[in-house]
Short mmCIF file of C-alpha atoms in Angstrom, two decimals:
data_model
loop_
_atom_site.label_atom_id
_atom_site.label_comp_id
_atom_site.label_asym_id
_atom_site.label_seq_id
_atom_site.Cartn_x
_atom_site.Cartn_y
_atom_site.Cartn_z
CA MET A 14 101.92 21.12 -0.67
CA ALA A 15 99.20 23.67 -0.90
CA SER A 16 95.70 22.72 -1.74
CA SER A 17 93.97 23.74 -4.53
CA SER A 18 91.74 26.22 -2.18
CA SER A 19 94.65 27.86 -0.93
CA LYS A 20 95.60 29.18 -4.14
CA ILE A 21 92.07 31.01 -4.64
CA ILE A 22 92.12 34.47 -4.27
CA LYS A 23 88.94 36.23 -3.07
CA LEU A 24 87.99 39.38 -4.48
CA GLU A 25 87.51 42.13 -1.97
CA LEU A 26 85.89 45.76 -2.49
CA THR A 27 87.92 48.66 -0.67
CA ALA A 28 86.02 49.43 2.61
CA LEU A 29 83.87 52.61 2.46
CA GLY A 30 84.86 53.76 5.91
CA SER A 31 82.57 56.01 8.13
CA ARG A 32 79.87 58.16 6.73
CA PRO A 33 80.64 61.65 6.00
CA ARG A 34 81.05 63.55 9.16
CA SER A 35 78.04 65.29 10.67
CA CYS A 36 76.35 63.87 7.88
CA PRO A 37 73.42 66.13 7.00
CA PRO A 38 69.85 64.25 6.14
CA GLU A 39 69.94 65.48 2.72
CA ALA A 40 73.24 63.08 2.16
CA GLN A 41 72.41 60.37 4.56
CA GLY A 42 69.83 58.93 1.63
CA ALA A 43 72.42 58.69 -0.67
CA TRP A 44 75.18 57.06 1.64
CA ASN A 45 72.46 54.34 2.69
CA TYR A 46 72.13 53.79 -1.08
CA LEU A 47 75.79 53.43 -1.51
CA VAL A 48 76.47 51.14 1.62
CA GLY A 49 73.75 49.21 0.13
CA ALA A 50 75.41 48.98 -3.42
CA HIS A 51 78.82 48.40 -1.92
CA ALA A 52 77.22 44.98 0.46
CA SER A 53 75.56 43.70 -3.06
CA VAL A 54 78.48 43.78 -5.10
CA SER A 55 80.85 42.34 -1.86
CA GLY A 56 78.03 39.58 -1.64
CA LEU A 57 78.40 38.71 -5.71
CA PHE A 58 82.19 38.67 -4.90
CA ASP A 59 81.75 36.17 -2.13
CA THR A 60 79.60 33.79 -4.22
CA LEU A 61 81.85 33.79 -6.59
CA HIS A 62 84.65 32.57 -4.14
CA VAL A 63 82.33 29.70 -3.40
CA LEU A 64 81.49 28.52 -6.52
CA ARG A 65 85.41 28.56 -7.36
CA LEU A 66 86.00 26.68 -4.15
CA LYS A 67 83.60 24.12 -5.03
CA SER A 68 84.88 23.85 -8.98
CA ALA A 69 88.70 23.80 -7.52
CA GLU A 70 88.03 20.36 -5.59
CA GLY A 71 90.86 17.79 -7.09
CA SER A 72 91.68 19.99 -10.09
CA ASP A 73 93.69 23.31 -10.85
CA PRO A 74 91.93 26.41 -9.85
CA ARG A 75 94.07 28.55 -12.06
CA GLY A 76 92.13 27.67 -15.22
CA ARG A 77 89.60 29.87 -17.02
CA LEU A 78 86.70 30.75 -15.39
CA SER A 79 83.34 28.86 -15.90
CA HIS A 80 79.84 30.79 -17.43
CA ASP A 81 78.40 30.94 -14.16
CA GLN A 82 81.41 32.34 -12.29
CA THR A 83 81.86 34.83 -15.02
CA ASP A 84 78.16 35.62 -14.76
CA GLN A 85 78.87 36.79 -10.94
CA LEU A 86 81.51 39.15 -12.56
CA ARG A 87 78.78 40.73 -15.06
CA ALA A 88 76.44 41.13 -12.44
CA ALA A 89 78.69 42.94 -10.21
CA LEU A 90 79.61 45.34 -12.70
CA VAL A 91 75.15 45.89 -13.21
CA PHE A 92 75.31 46.17 -9.44
CA SER A 93 77.83 48.99 -9.39
CA SER A 94 76.40 50.70 -12.36
CA SER A 95 72.64 50.65 -10.39
CA GLY A 96 74.43 51.72 -7.08
CA LEU A 97 75.96 54.51 -8.80
CA ASP A 98 72.74 55.80 -10.41
CA ALA A 99 70.67 55.16 -7.60
CA CYS A 100 73.11 57.07 -5.26
CA LEU A 101 73.41 60.18 -7.34
CA ARG A 102 69.92 60.10 -8.25
CA ARG A 103 68.82 60.35 -4.45
CA LEU A 104 71.70 63.09 -3.73
CA LEU A 105 70.47 65.17 -6.43
CA ARG A 106 66.63 65.26 -5.14
CA ASP A 107 67.91 65.97 -1.49
CA ALA A 108 70.45 67.96 -1.93
CA LEU A 109 70.31 70.34 -4.79
CA PRO A 110 67.07 72.23 -3.49
CA VAL A 111 69.61 73.13 -0.42
CA LEU A 112 72.52 73.82 -2.14
CA VAL A 113 70.89 75.86 -5.17
CA ASN A 114 69.69 78.12 -2.32
CA GLY A 115 72.97 78.28 -0.46
CA ASN A 116 76.02 77.36 -2.70
CA ASN A 117 77.04 80.22 -5.45
CA ASP A 118 78.29 77.56 -7.78
CA ALA A 119 75.24 75.18 -7.70
CA GLU A 120 73.25 78.43 -7.85
CA GLY A 121 74.78 79.59 -10.83
CA LYS A 122 74.31 76.18 -12.99
CA PHE A 123 70.67 76.39 -11.94
CA LYS A 124 70.28 79.68 -13.42
CA ALA A 125 72.36 78.88 -16.73
CA PHE A 126 69.56 75.77 -16.94
CA VAL A 127 66.61 78.17 -16.37
CA ASN A 128 67.75 80.81 -18.65
CA GLU A 129 68.80 77.80 -21.27
CA GLN A 130 65.02 76.87 -21.20
CA LEU A 131 63.70 80.48 -21.38
CA ASN A 132 65.57 80.91 -24.39
CA GLY A 133 63.38 81.93 -27.70
CA THR A 134 60.57 83.17 -25.29
CA LYS A 135 59.83 86.85 -25.29
CA ALA A 136 59.75 87.01 -21.41
CA PRO A 137 61.31 90.01 -20.32
CA LYS A 138 64.54 90.43 -18.15
CA HIS A 139 62.65 91.56 -15.03
CA ILE A 140 60.19 88.10 -15.56
CA ARG A 141 63.68 85.85 -15.95
CA SER A 142 65.15 87.28 -12.72
CA ALA A 143 61.94 86.97 -11.07
CA LEU A 144 61.79 83.77 -11.96
CA ILE A 145 65.25 82.04 -10.93
CA ASP A 146 66.24 84.68 -8.10
CA ARG A 147 65.74 83.83 -4.26
CA GLY A 148 62.17 83.64 -3.52
CA PRO A 149 59.41 80.81 -4.85
CA ARG A 150 61.20 78.95 -7.23
CA SER A 151 60.87 75.80 -5.51
CA ARG A 152 58.75 74.09 -8.49
CA LEU A 153 61.43 75.64 -10.54
CA ILE A 154 64.29 73.74 -8.67
CA GLU A 155 62.22 70.56 -9.06
CA SER A 156 62.31 70.84 -12.99
CA TYR A 157 66.07 71.02 -12.72
CA VAL A 158 65.93 68.01 -10.85
CA ASP A 159 63.81 66.00 -13.20
CA ALA A 160 65.76 67.37 -16.11
CA LEU A 161 68.93 66.07 -14.54
CA THR A 162 67.57 62.32 -13.36
CA GLY A 163 65.45 61.73 -16.47
CA SER A 164 67.78 59.20 -17.74
CA SER A 165 70.07 56.84 -16.39
CA LEU A 166 73.54 58.51 -15.40
CA GLN A 167 75.67 55.94 -17.22
CA GLN A 168 78.44 58.16 -18.70
CA VAL A 169 81.18 60.35 -17.92
CA SER A 170 79.77 63.35 -18.95
CA ASP A 171 76.77 62.29 -16.91
CA LEU A 172 78.81 62.86 -13.71
CA ARG A 173 80.40 66.04 -14.77
CA LYS A 174 76.92 67.34 -15.00
CA VAL A 175 76.47 65.98 -11.44
CA ARG A 176 79.48 67.25 -9.86
CA ASP A 177 78.84 70.86 -11.63
CA ALA A 178 75.34 70.87 -10.73
CA LEU A 179 75.82 70.08 -7.08
CA GLY A 180 78.57 72.93 -6.67
CA ILE A 181 81.61 70.38 -6.11
CA ALA A 182 84.69 72.18 -7.41
CA PRO A 183 86.38 70.37 -10.36
CA ALA A 184 89.56 70.80 -8.17
CA ASP A 185 88.06 68.37 -5.55
CA ILE A 186 86.57 65.75 -8.26
CA PRO A 187 88.55 66.54 -11.33
CA ASN A 188 87.63 65.64 -14.80
CA ALA A 189 90.71 63.35 -15.25
CA VAL A 190 89.49 61.02 -12.12
CA ILE A 191 85.82 60.90 -13.39
CA GLU A 192 87.13 60.24 -16.98
CA LYS A 193 88.81 57.03 -15.82
CA LEU A 194 85.67 55.34 -15.23
CA GLY A 195 85.21 55.58 -18.69
CA PRO A 196 86.29 51.56 -19.44
CA PHE A 197 83.65 50.68 -16.40
CA PHE A 198 80.86 52.32 -18.17
CA ALA A 199 81.85 50.50 -21.18
CA ALA A 200 81.82 47.24 -19.93
CA ARG A 201 78.75 48.00 -17.90
CA ASN A 202 76.76 48.60 -21.10
CA GLU A 203 78.35 45.64 -23.08
CA VAL A 204 76.77 43.47 -19.81
CA ALA A 205 73.54 45.31 -19.82
CA HIS A 206 72.62 45.99 -23.67
CA GLU A 207 74.32 43.20 -25.23
CA LEU A 208 74.48 40.40 -22.75
CA ASP A 209 78.09 40.32 -22.96
CA LEU A 210 77.52 38.75 -26.55
CA VAL A 211 79.93 38.90 -29.49
CA GLU A 212 79.21 38.33 -33.02
CA PRO A 213 81.48 36.15 -34.70
CA SER A 214 83.63 37.39 -37.75
CA GLY A 215 83.34 34.06 -39.47
CA ARG A 216 81.41 31.00 -39.23
CA GLY A 217 80.66 29.66 -35.85
CA THR A 218 78.03 30.32 -32.47
CA THR A 219 78.04 33.65 -30.89
CA THR A 220 80.19 33.74 -28.17
CA ARG A 221 80.51 36.11 -24.94
CA ARG A 222 83.05 38.29 -23.83
CA GLY A 223 85.38 36.92 -20.96
CA ARG A 224 86.02 39.26 -17.81
CA LYS A 225 88.95 39.25 -15.93
CA MET A 226 88.57 39.14 -12.50
CA ALA A 227 90.94 41.70 -11.51
CA ASP A 228 89.66 44.16 -14.01
CA VAL A 229 86.02 43.79 -13.00
CA ARG A 230 87.33 44.25 -9.22
CA ASP A 231 88.94 47.36 -9.72
CA GLN A 232 86.45 49.06 -11.97
CA CYS A 233 83.55 48.13 -9.57
CA ASP A 234 85.76 49.58 -6.61
CA GLU A 235 86.38 52.55 -8.48
CA VAL A 236 83.14 53.54 -9.23
CA LEU A 237 81.94 53.01 -5.74
CA LEU A 238 84.60 54.86 -4.09
CA GLN A 239 84.03 57.66 -6.78
CA VAL A 240 80.33 57.56 -5.61
CA ARG A 241 81.81 58.02 -1.88
CA GLU A 242 83.61 61.19 -2.77
CA PHE A 243 80.14 62.77 -4.70
CA VAL A 244 78.32 62.39 -1.12
CA ARG A 245 81.42 63.40 0.74
CA HIS A 246 81.81 66.73 -0.93
CA SER A 247 78.11 67.40 -1.03
CA ALA A 248 77.66 66.79 2.53
CA LYS A 249 80.53 69.22 3.26
CA LEU A 250 78.85 72.03 1.22
CA ILE A 251 75.56 71.30 2.83
CA ARG A 252 76.85 72.26 5.82
CA GLN A 253 78.76 75.25 5.14
CA CYS A 254 75.02 76.39 3.53
#
């Protein structure tokens, strides 16, 4: 007869694989953040597995997770979210100055941003052109980066903005793929902003949402792999510059 521990499945993330080919320094920092986030989430899954092994001694391991065990899943969601935020912020700060000056799509988004900031001003057309055309515009690029990273990147729309700003073609990272991360962001916000608490509809104590291991594993995996694609495509565009 199989032991209780043999019935316990360990959660594992998909391996990130090797870093982007000839990874430019402007993408290396973001890649390092991604590797660190992947390792942290994997560590939480390792801890969950140890907790389940200990609790399964002499009992059926197929029961509901304890509060401590479910907290490991909640932490994995938050760590994955923090990894996404840190990676993409670093990518924007390191890569945008190069891409704005060397990629037509990225430059177009930058010019649209500056023109939007100038709307309502009396600056004549030649002054606008002097500000946004090739030349000493590093301070404007810094403002552009600050505008993109001023708040947490925790929505599907935020990821679309980052993709477009970096000049990544929608064909390479489609909207439909980004929108699949919606359930992850919803779960992350329930944990980070509400502690996963659920107000009862009638009498009784406040309870916490349950989390399914397979769902959390898939959500964390999807978001980390998607960040990997942001880094890979950005690295390719930087090399082309």
